[in-house]
Amino acid sequence: MPRLSAGARHRVRFALNGRAVEAEVEPRTTLLDTLRGPLAATGTHAGCEHGVCGACTIQVDGSMARACLMLAVQVEGASIRTVEGLAPAPDRLSVLQEAFREHHGLQCGFCTPGILMTLDAYLRDHPSPDERELREVLSGHLCRCTGYAPILRAALAAAERLREDVSHA
Amino acid sequence: MKPASFDYVRAEDRKEVLDVLRREGTEARILAGGQSLMPMLAMRLARPGVLVDVMGVPEFRILSDDAAGLTIGAGVRQAALGALPDLAQRHPMLAAALPWIGHAQTRSRGTVCGSVAHADPSAEIPLLLLALGGEVRLRSHRRARSLPAGEFFTGLMNTAKAENEMIDSVFIPAAKPGVGQAFREIGRRHGDYAIVACAAVADGAVLRLAVGGVADRPMMRSLPQPGDPTLEEALDAFAWDLGARDDLHATARYRRELVRRLGRATIEEAARCRA
Amino acid sequence: MNAEAPLQANGGTAPWTGRSLPRVEDAALLTGRGRYIDDLGAPPGTLHAAILRSQHGHARIESIDATRALALPGVEAVLTRDDIQALTTSLVVGVKAPVECWPIATDRVRYMGEPVAVVVARDRYLAEDAMDLISVRYAPLPPVLDPRAALAPDAPVLHEGLRGNLASDRSFRYGDPEAAFAAAPHRVSVVIDYPRNACTPIETYGVVAEYEPGTQSYDILANFQGPFSIHAVIARALKVPGNRLRLRTPRDSGGSFGVKQGVFPYMVLMAAASRITGRPVKWIEDRLEHLAASTCATNRATQLDAAVEADGRITALAWDQIEDCGAHLRAPEPATLYRMHGNMTGAYAVRNVSIRNRVVLTNKTPTGLNRGFGGPQVYFALERLVQRIALELGLDPLEVIRRNLVPADAFPYRSATGALLDSGDYGAAMEAALRDGGHEELLRRRDSARAAGRFYGIGYAAVVEPSVSNMGYISAVLTPAERKRAGPKNGAQATATVSADPLGAISVQVASVPQGQGHRTVLAQVVADVLGLRPEEIRVTSEMDTAKDAWSIASGNYASRFAPAVAGAAHLAATRLRDKLARIAASGLNLLPEEVEFAGGRVRARGNPDNALPFARVASASHWAPGTLPPEMEGGIRETVFWTPPELTAPTEADEVNSSLCHGFIFDICAVEIDPATAGIRIDRYVTMHDCGRVLHPGMVAGQVTGGFAHALGAALYEEHAYAPDGSFQTGTFADYLVPTATEVPDLRILHHETPSPFTPLGAKGVGEGNCMSTPVCIANAVADALGLPSITLPVTPARLAEHVFPPESEPPARVRPTTRPTATGQRGLSGEGEAVVDAPPQVLWDILFNPATLQAIVPGAHSVERLTDSHFRAEVTLGVGPVRGRYVVELELAEPVPPRSVVLTGSAEGGLGSGQGSGTVTLEPTPEGGTIIRYHYDAAVGGKVAAVGGRLLDGAARVVIGQFFTALANHASGGGAKRLGLLAWLRRLLRTGGRA
């Protein structure tokens, strides 16, 4: 039975955006701090560190998760996806990202990575959401800049575009 | 806002979990989905010596829905329950209430049993367990026992679980044919803890209403049928007996009104749904 | 060519400005390549700070012991008041009063969350470990929280130097208000308590400070937003000349809304920490710190009276405002109170005005910039008043508004209090809003809803939105004589630099410090139009560096100054560069400079596009061949413009203040329906009409309006910085401080009516703050209309509406005792009672209470009990509920003993998770069977972290802990021994003994 002792650092290995990574962490180190610190994936943001604001939302094995509510040692062997893994190429945006740009779905951009990770996961499972469903899933995020209306428009537009892409494929 | 130090045990089977609980008692805390525990760790409100991560334990992954009822193991996430086929047909109250539990982003990690163990008086899952006549199945290194939900929840974040015990699973009996179920909730915002949540079961001549968010734990009472002239009085008595208090988000009076009005609406819906 | 006719400069093609182009900022922000302060890395050797904060609203600091913290390996320093005071001076205070403002608690703490010690350690986790090891002994003082109460002669005093809590008291008089009131047939009044709220950017404060001993200078990186007048405040506090304080901002900032002005005291703290440790020091605020102690808008107690003619015309206004700035008057306060000074008549032509402005200090977080800044407080009173006038005079509120609006032919209009309203047609905008907002339909909906017995209401708000603050308005807090001595202050200097590089590409640098408003995109559009280029060819940087950039005290992002002032300055700088380039090109093209035009990336002859040079070639000429430039020309590499509007003059002798340069107009319509079953508020429709002058980027203007609306909706319905009567802060998490989410914010119908400002280079006005001013009162007016309420307090929650929506409540059944003692509105004292029947006589119980050995057995979780006197005990205990556990030092005192019948038990607890005080009376009543009925009731207050983060559960938790004590007492007396009972056993026992708790 592996017991990781307090105060010491322990190696944790997992996949981050498809690449194997490892980090040395204390048992108490949050996944959020691990991503942002040793792994330098600073796109995931700390907004409240108590699981309410949603800025740190990532995907763990395909499901949405608050990185502040997880310990790094919990994701040993898991597959993590963050905002850095969304774009198809460094100079190209994904359909979802492009919709956010087109519809002004962001201002300061601090909450945006978490929202993108939620929508990326949600639209995969719910390709034809209506506005009410989108409001509900987005209610797990706080945005102080946009008033949410442009985010909803971006999400609806992205969903439509993704459906078209599927039907044309 | 960083947790204090603790050891971490990644348990591989149930025995390991129970051994740690046996040896370390109050110093040990079960880490399942972590959605309630992690904020408490980050705020240093809770400072356990060791966390036992139970999510890798195969025995706790049980999620079965058979003729007797629904068994939900300690490692089953709320989202997995929500994804159960036929949930809305077989357990309509659960299906109706699941979207009210936190947000999609927390249901994807949070476990059903973790919420039961946390015993927040405003949380939905303890209320549902009580309303549906559920049982909490506890285990220690020495014994296994089962408690009805009504005996398990003993007060504010307090339960009948001993310090060397853990919740192995919860069991919700299958809804009998013709039973009506309904759930309603009022919170400040979507996804917030309930100001008042009501869960009603109409089973033939028996009508039960369970209320969360008001007393120090979910409370349940049998009530007259809709249309019965004594219902209003009985709801009023229930509303008063719950001992509502003022807090930041609602007054005691507002909570009592919701028990009366939301309670009645929930009862009526359950009665309507009765075949 | 001149600056006044610039917009066709790109040669007949439609200008870029005014189009909703995609933002240049977005690609980085969408892919995780934002560069916010915590993403920038830190110099090698950087230490991390954590701040120990007060658990009390008001207390004397008796001692601070950091010995154990300092012994922890990896902890470099623990700084307290003496360390900070040795290196710094008090922050400058904006009023002439004997009061200081330190960034750390000195002799006492004055608000919950006030910094008490700064721990500097190898990493943040460790710094927080060390924080837990510092023990601070406090002697609690009575707090004062309400601004009116703070003025009472016997109120607790925060700052002895002031001798009271009044920091400023000024009266103003314009026209002849006394005569107008005497002549008016009606006098209508409103009394308002405007609550505290804050815009809570999702990124918290951050500071990295480094002291360089060789040059005795500080280099500070912070996500500060301006105004850079604060640079002077920090430099003075750090006792260095301004040029030894280099202040930089990161490229990206995760929102501010005014709030990040308030990071500056922490710059002083971290700078001092760096100097003491000899290492760079980084501090990232956490959310609990931010909610409790960063800053927030002022709460304000206002009485506003109007003298009104029979037709609804207002002939005079009398304002009495008591502004609550919290525990310290922190720069630039009391600016919130004076920002609106020119606009105290709002959108109305009222010539007679009296104003009394008082500023008080209370035991709450110091206030500062917050979106809307003073506007919400003023308009809540003014627009509530307009609705009251309509009701009291039996008029349509729209008629009252129409009769009082500044007429369209009066612009520019000088308000009674000194504002120069630049442009507008308020009446036309209002009528357009009613027409295009579907007002008739809403009236029909209201009629039919009311006919069906439903609660439906419509509210309005007409608001003038000021933007581009006059740096001189705050000096209105001084008397004219004091102002004279201090020297004049005025203006609003905006700066922009446009430069060409050796390849002829154009860069723009502005001192605007955006936090997501898309400044770089708009500036690229504006400059591209002037130079005939495409926006993507323009490179804009907006991070600030006071050591290298052009800036002034007015630099920064506040008072909605970007579009009117900063974009205008960039336009002027680009125009200046263009004019030079035109002269350079003219000789090569054989033209006069005025025959040159810039279009399509070329510099060419007007009317003969073939006679042209590539733009880059002209723009790079000054680099490569300065000798070929026209004679006496200074070159065309770089142009910096400092622009300040001449209209922003200093306050006059008569205290007339043109507090802002631009004045947009907003007319809002809100229709609400209240659910009779839940008292829930549903916004059926919200229409907001904006005249913000010329729109530079429609998408961003819409974004500012919807964003401001969401903030205002929060202030109206959800958000409040709440304090308990003991000074505890109660909304310390995002589960308690309720920010609207996507499920709460309704659709918004935005309308526009453009009247360009004649005072700004591009005709633009600010637009970002208006809905924070108009929307809270518009929603309140709608709710008041729906329920027929004479007054309404924000936030409007269903619980607050309950008594107006529901019929009177039944009497409680006899068996139910009141569980909450009546308290004043908004006060949430913890109180309770219980009883138990025990088999032992009263004397046995009495002896247990007065004996340390037995007391130890019944105090929940006691490790030790020490007897200080016969009736005074100290205990170390572990208290908790569920998984929440903390160690506390508890003192128990037994007073007014009537042996063996009754005693008053007073207790206090102090620990890392917070503090508590309580007192209760215990009576021991003998039963005929030889037993005792123990009865107790208590009043308690719990403060500190547990109160801030666990308010929802606090009452229940207090009951559990106090219940444990009496259960144990009962148990012990019955021979149950010292064992602490589980709660179930306790409940069973209570049931068996017939007790209630």
Short mmCIF file of N, CA and C in Angstrom, two decimals, chain C residues 387-482:
data_model
loop_
_atom_site.label_atom_id
_atom_site.label_comp_id
_atom_site.label_asym_id
_atom_site.label_seq_id
_atom_site.Cartn_x
_atom_site.Cartn_y
_atom_site.Cartn_z
N GLN C 387 -39.15 58.21 -8.34
CA GLN C 387 -40.33 57.34 -8.27
C GLN C 387 -41.26 57.76 -7.13
N ARG C 388 -40.64 58.16 -6.00
CA ARG C 388 -41.47 58.59 -4.86
C ARG C 388 -42.25 59.87 -5.19
N ILE C 389 -41.60 60.77 -5.92
CA ILE C 389 -42.30 62.01 -6.30
C ILE C 389 -43.53 61.66 -7.13
N ALA C 390 -43.35 60.77 -8.10
CA ALA C 390 -44.48 60.38 -8.94
C ALA C 390 -45.61 59.80 -8.11
N LEU C 391 -45.23 58.91 -7.18
CA LEU C 391 -46.26 58.26 -6.36
C LEU C 391 -46.97 59.27 -5.46
N GLU C 392 -46.18 60.11 -4.81
CA GLU C 392 -46.78 61.03 -3.84
C GLU C 392 -47.62 62.09 -4.52
N LEU C 393 -47.27 62.43 -5.76
CA LEU C 393 -48.04 63.46 -6.47
C LEU C 393 -49.05 62.85 -7.44
N GLY C 394 -49.12 61.54 -7.48
CA GLY C 394 -50.06 60.89 -8.38
C GLY C 394 -49.73 61.09 -9.85
N LEU C 395 -48.45 61.12 -10.16
CA LEU C 395 -48.03 61.33 -11.55
C LEU C 395 -47.41 60.05 -12.10
N ASP C 396 -47.32 60.00 -13.43
CA ASP C 396 -46.59 58.93 -14.08
C ASP C 396 -45.10 59.21 -13.89
N PRO C 397 -44.33 58.25 -13.42
CA PRO C 397 -42.89 58.52 -13.23
C PRO C 397 -42.21 59.04 -14.49
N LEU C 398 -42.67 58.57 -15.65
CA LEU C 398 -42.06 59.05 -16.89
C LEU C 398 -42.30 60.55 -17.07
N GLU C 399 -43.46 61.03 -16.63
CA GLU C 399 -43.74 62.46 -16.73
C GLU C 399 -42.80 63.25 -15.82
N VAL C 400 -42.56 62.72 -14.64
CA VAL C 400 -41.66 63.42 -13.72
C VAL C 400 -40.26 63.49 -14.34
N ILE C 401 -39.84 62.40 -14.95
CA ILE C 401 -38.51 62.40 -15.59
C ILE C 401 -38.49 63.42 -16.73
N ARG C 402 -39.50 63.36 -17.59
CA ARG C 402 -39.54 64.27 -18.76
C ARG C 402 -39.47 65.73 -18.34
N ARG C 403 -40.22 66.08 -17.30
CA ARG C 403 -40.30 67.49 -16.90
C ARG C 403 -38.99 68.01 -16.35
N ASN C 404 -38.11 67.10 -15.96
CA ASN C 404 -36.90 67.56 -15.28
C ASN C 404 -35.63 67.38 -16.09
N LEU C 405 -35.68 66.62 -17.19
CA LEU C 405 -34.46 66.36 -17.96
C LEU C 405 -33.84 67.67 -18.45
N VAL C 406 -32.53 67.69 -18.52
CA VAL C 406 -31.83 68.82 -19.14
C VAL C 406 -32.29 68.90 -20.59
N PRO C 407 -32.80 70.04 -21.05
CA PRO C 407 -33.33 70.10 -22.42
C PRO C 407 -32.24 69.98 -23.47
N ALA C 408 -32.63 69.49 -24.63
CA ALA C 408 -31.66 69.17 -25.68
C ALA C 408 -30.92 70.42 -26.17
N ASP C 409 -31.56 71.57 -26.09
CA ASP C 409 -30.90 72.77 -26.63
C ASP C 409 -29.98 73.44 -25.61
N ALA C 410 -29.83 72.82 -24.46
CA ALA C 410 -29.05 73.48 -23.40
C ALA C 410 -27.58 73.06 -23.38
N PHE C 411 -27.18 72.13 -24.26
CA PHE C 411 -25.80 71.61 -24.20
C PHE C 411 -24.83 72.53 -24.91
N PRO C 412 -23.60 72.63 -24.48
CA PRO C 412 -23.10 72.09 -23.23
C PRO C 412 -23.74 72.79 -22.03
N TYR C 413 -24.15 72.01 -21.06
CA TYR C 413 -24.97 72.50 -19.96
C TYR C 413 -24.15 72.47 -18.68
N ARG C 414 -24.08 73.59 -18.00
CA ARG C 414 -23.35 73.65 -16.73
C ARG C 414 -24.33 73.33 -15.60
N SER C 415 -24.10 72.23 -14.91
CA SER C 415 -25.01 71.86 -13.82
C SER C 415 -24.80 72.79 -12.64
N ALA C 416 -25.76 72.77 -11.73
CA ALA C 416 -25.69 73.66 -10.57
C ALA C 416 -24.42 73.44 -9.78
N THR C 417 -23.97 72.19 -9.70
CA THR C 417 -22.80 71.89 -8.88
C THR C 417 -21.50 71.93 -9.68
N GLY C 418 -21.58 72.27 -10.96
CA GLY C 418 -20.37 72.58 -11.70
C GLY C 418 -20.01 71.71 -12.87
N ALA C 419 -20.72 70.59 -13.08
CA ALA C 419 -20.38 69.74 -14.23
C ALA C 419 -20.74 70.44 -15.53
N LEU C 420 -19.92 70.25 -16.54
CA LEU C 420 -20.24 70.75 -17.86
C LEU C 420 -20.67 69.55 -18.70
N LEU C 421 -21.99 69.38 -18.81
CA LEU C 421 -22.51 68.23 -19.57
C LEU C 421 -22.24 68.51 -21.04
N ASP C 422 -21.43 67.63 -21.66
CA ASP C 422 -20.86 67.97 -22.96
C ASP C 422 -21.85 67.90 -24.10
N SER C 423 -22.65 66.85 -24.15
CA SER C 423 -23.57 66.72 -25.29
C SER C 423 -24.66 65.75 -24.92
N GLY C 424 -25.72 65.74 -25.69
CA GLY C 424 -26.79 64.78 -25.47
C GLY C 424 -28.12 65.32 -25.94
N ASP C 425 -29.06 64.39 -26.03
CA ASP C 425 -30.46 64.76 -26.23
C ASP C 425 -31.24 63.74 -25.40
N TYR C 426 -31.31 64.05 -24.12
CA TYR C 426 -31.81 63.06 -23.17
C TYR C 426 -33.26 62.68 -23.48
N GLY C 427 -34.05 63.69 -23.84
CA GLY C 427 -35.45 63.42 -24.13
C GLY C 427 -35.61 62.48 -25.32
N ALA C 428 -34.87 62.74 -26.37
CA ALA C 428 -34.98 61.90 -27.57
C ALA C 428 -34.51 60.48 -27.27
N ALA C 429 -33.42 60.38 -26.51
CA ALA C 429 -32.92 59.04 -26.17
C ALA C 429 -33.95 58.28 -25.35
N MET C 430 -34.58 58.98 -24.42
CA MET C 430 -35.59 58.34 -23.57
C MET C 430 -36.79 57.88 -24.40
N GLU C 431 -37.26 58.75 -25.29
CA GLU C 431 -38.42 58.37 -26.08
C GLU C 431 -38.07 57.19 -26.99
N ALA C 432 -36.85 57.20 -27.53
CA ALA C 432 -36.42 56.08 -28.39
C ALA C 432 -36.38 54.78 -27.58
N ALA C 433 -35.93 54.90 -26.33
CA ALA C 433 -35.87 53.70 -25.48
C ALA C 433 -37.27 53.16 -25.22
N LEU C 434 -38.21 54.06 -24.97
CA LEU C 434 -39.58 53.62 -24.70
C LEU C 434 -40.17 52.95 -25.94
N ARG C 435 -39.89 53.56 -27.08
CA ARG C 435 -40.42 53.03 -28.33
C ARG C 435 -39.75 51.70 -28.69
N ASP C 436 -38.43 51.71 -28.77
CA ASP C 436 -37.73 50.51 -29.24
C ASP C 436 -37.61 49.44 -28.15
N GLY C 437 -37.81 49.84 -26.93
CA GLY C 437 -37.76 48.87 -25.85
C GLY C 437 -39.09 48.18 -25.62
N GLY C 438 -40.11 48.56 -26.37
CA GLY C 438 -41.40 47.90 -26.24
C GLY C 438 -42.13 48.26 -24.95
N HIS C 439 -42.04 49.52 -24.55
CA HIS C 439 -42.62 49.93 -23.28
C HIS C 439 -44.13 49.72 -23.23
N GLU C 440 -44.81 50.03 -24.35
CA GLU C 440 -46.28 49.86 -24.37
C GLU C 440 -46.66 48.42 -24.04
N GLU C 441 -45.89 47.51 -24.62
CA GLU C 441 -46.18 46.10 -24.40
C GLU C 441 -45.99 45.74 -22.92
N LEU C 442 -44.96 46.32 -22.33
CA LEU C 442 -44.71 46.03 -20.92
C LEU C 442 -45.86 46.57 -20.05
N LEU C 443 -46.38 47.73 -20.41
CA LEU C 443 -47.52 48.27 -19.65
C LEU C 443 -48.72 47.33 -19.76
N ARG C 444 -48.92 46.78 -20.96
CA ARG C 444 -50.03 45.84 -21.12
C ARG C 444 -49.81 44.59 -20.29
N ARG C 445 -48.55 44.12 -20.29
CA ARG C 445 -48.25 42.94 -19.47
C ARG C 445 -48.53 43.21 -18.00
N ARG C 446 -48.15 44.40 -17.58
CA ARG C 446 -48.38 44.74 -16.17
C ARG C 446 -49.88 44.77 -15.87
N ASP C 447 -50.63 45.39 -16.76
CA ASP C 447 -52.07 45.46 -16.55
C ASP C 447 -52.69 44.07 -16.42
N SER C 448 -52.31 43.21 -17.38
CA SER C 448 -52.98 41.90 -17.35
C SER C 448 -52.50 41.07 -16.17
N ALA C 449 -51.21 41.21 -15.82
CA ALA C 449 -50.71 40.46 -14.65
C ALA C 449 -51.43 40.93 -13.39
N ARG C 450 -51.57 42.22 -13.25
CA ARG C 450 -52.20 42.73 -12.03
C ARG C 450 -53.68 42.34 -11.98
N ALA C 451 -54.30 42.34 -13.18
CA ALA C 451 -55.71 41.94 -13.22
C ALA C 451 -55.86 40.50 -12.74
N ALA C 452 -54.81 39.71 -12.99
CA ALA C 452 -54.85 38.31 -12.56
C ALA C 452 -54.31 38.14 -11.14
N GLY C 453 -54.03 39.25 -10.46
CA GLY C 453 -53.58 39.16 -9.07
C GLY C 453 -52.11 38.86 -8.92
N ARG C 454 -51.34 39.02 -10.01
CA ARG C 454 -49.90 38.74 -9.93
C ARG C 454 -49.13 40.02 -9.63
N PHE C 455 -47.89 39.82 -9.18
CA PHE C 455 -47.03 40.97 -8.84
C PHE C 455 -46.15 41.30 -10.03
N TYR C 456 -46.42 42.39 -10.69
CA TYR C 456 -45.62 42.78 -11.85
C TYR C 456 -45.34 44.26 -11.73
N GLY C 457 -44.10 44.64 -11.96
CA GLY C 457 -43.76 46.05 -11.81
C GLY C 457 -42.79 46.53 -12.87
N ILE C 458 -42.82 47.82 -13.11
CA ILE C 458 -41.91 48.43 -14.08
C ILE C 458 -41.15 49.56 -13.39
N GLY C 459 -39.85 49.57 -13.61
CA GLY C 459 -39.02 50.64 -13.04
C GLY C 459 -38.24 51.34 -14.14
N TYR C 460 -37.84 52.56 -13.84
CA TYR C 460 -37.06 53.35 -14.80
C TYR C 460 -35.87 53.95 -14.07
N ALA C 461 -34.87 54.30 -14.85
CA ALA C 461 -33.78 55.10 -14.29
C ALA C 461 -33.19 55.94 -15.42
N ALA C 462 -33.03 57.22 -15.14
CA ALA C 462 -32.37 58.12 -16.07
C ALA C 462 -31.09 58.61 -15.41
N VAL C 463 -29.99 58.40 -16.07
CA VAL C 463 -28.70 58.55 -15.42
C VAL C 463 -27.71 59.23 -16.36
N VAL C 464 -26.94 60.14 -15.80
CA VAL C 464 -25.81 60.69 -16.54
C VAL C 464 -24.55 59.95 -16.08
N GLU C 465 -23.83 59.38 -17.04
CA GLU C 465 -22.64 58.59 -16.73
C GLU C 465 -21.39 59.43 -16.96
N PRO C 466 -20.75 59.86 -15.88
CA PRO C 466 -19.54 60.66 -16.08
C PRO C 466 -18.35 59.79 -16.46
N SER C 467 -17.43 60.32 -17.22
CA SER C 467 -16.19 59.61 -17.51
C SER C 467 -15.07 60.62 -17.71
N VAL C 468 -13.86 60.13 -17.58
CA VAL C 468 -12.64 60.93 -17.59
C VAL C 468 -12.65 61.91 -16.41
N SER C 469 -12.24 61.36 -15.28
CA SER C 469 -12.26 62.17 -14.05
C SER C 469 -11.29 63.33 -14.12
N ASN C 470 -11.72 64.40 -13.53
CA ASN C 470 -10.86 65.55 -13.28
C ASN C 470 -10.00 65.24 -12.06
N MET C 471 -8.67 65.22 -12.21
CA MET C 471 -7.81 64.90 -11.06
C MET C 471 -8.03 65.89 -9.92
N GLY C 472 -8.74 66.96 -10.22
CA GLY C 472 -8.96 67.98 -9.18
C GLY C 472 -10.23 67.81 -8.39
N TYR C 473 -11.10 66.87 -8.78
CA TYR C 473 -12.40 66.85 -8.09
C TYR C 473 -12.26 66.52 -6.61
N ILE C 474 -11.27 65.65 -6.32
CA ILE C 474 -11.14 65.22 -4.93
C ILE C 474 -10.78 66.39 -4.02
N SER C 475 -10.18 67.43 -4.62
CA SER C 475 -9.83 68.55 -3.75
C SER C 475 -11.06 69.31 -3.27
N ALA C 476 -12.24 68.95 -3.76
CA ALA C 476 -13.46 69.55 -3.22
C ALA C 476 -13.71 69.14 -1.78
N VAL C 477 -13.01 68.10 -1.33
CA VAL C 477 -13.14 67.74 0.09
C VAL C 477 -12.48 68.79 0.98
N LEU C 478 -11.59 69.56 0.38
CA LEU C 478 -10.95 70.65 1.12
C LEU C 478 -11.78 71.92 0.97
N THR C 479 -11.66 72.81 1.92
CA THR C 479 -12.33 74.10 1.77
C THR C 479 -11.57 74.91 0.72
N PRO C 480 -12.22 75.93 0.14
CA PRO C 480 -11.50 76.75 -0.84
C PRO C 480 -10.18 77.28 -0.28
N ALA C 481 -10.16 77.64 0.98
CA ALA C 481 -8.92 78.16 1.57
C ALA C 481 -7.85 77.08 1.63
N GLU C 482 -8.25 75.87 2.04
CA GLU C 482 -7.28 74.76 2.09
C GLU C 482 -6.77 74.42 0.70
#
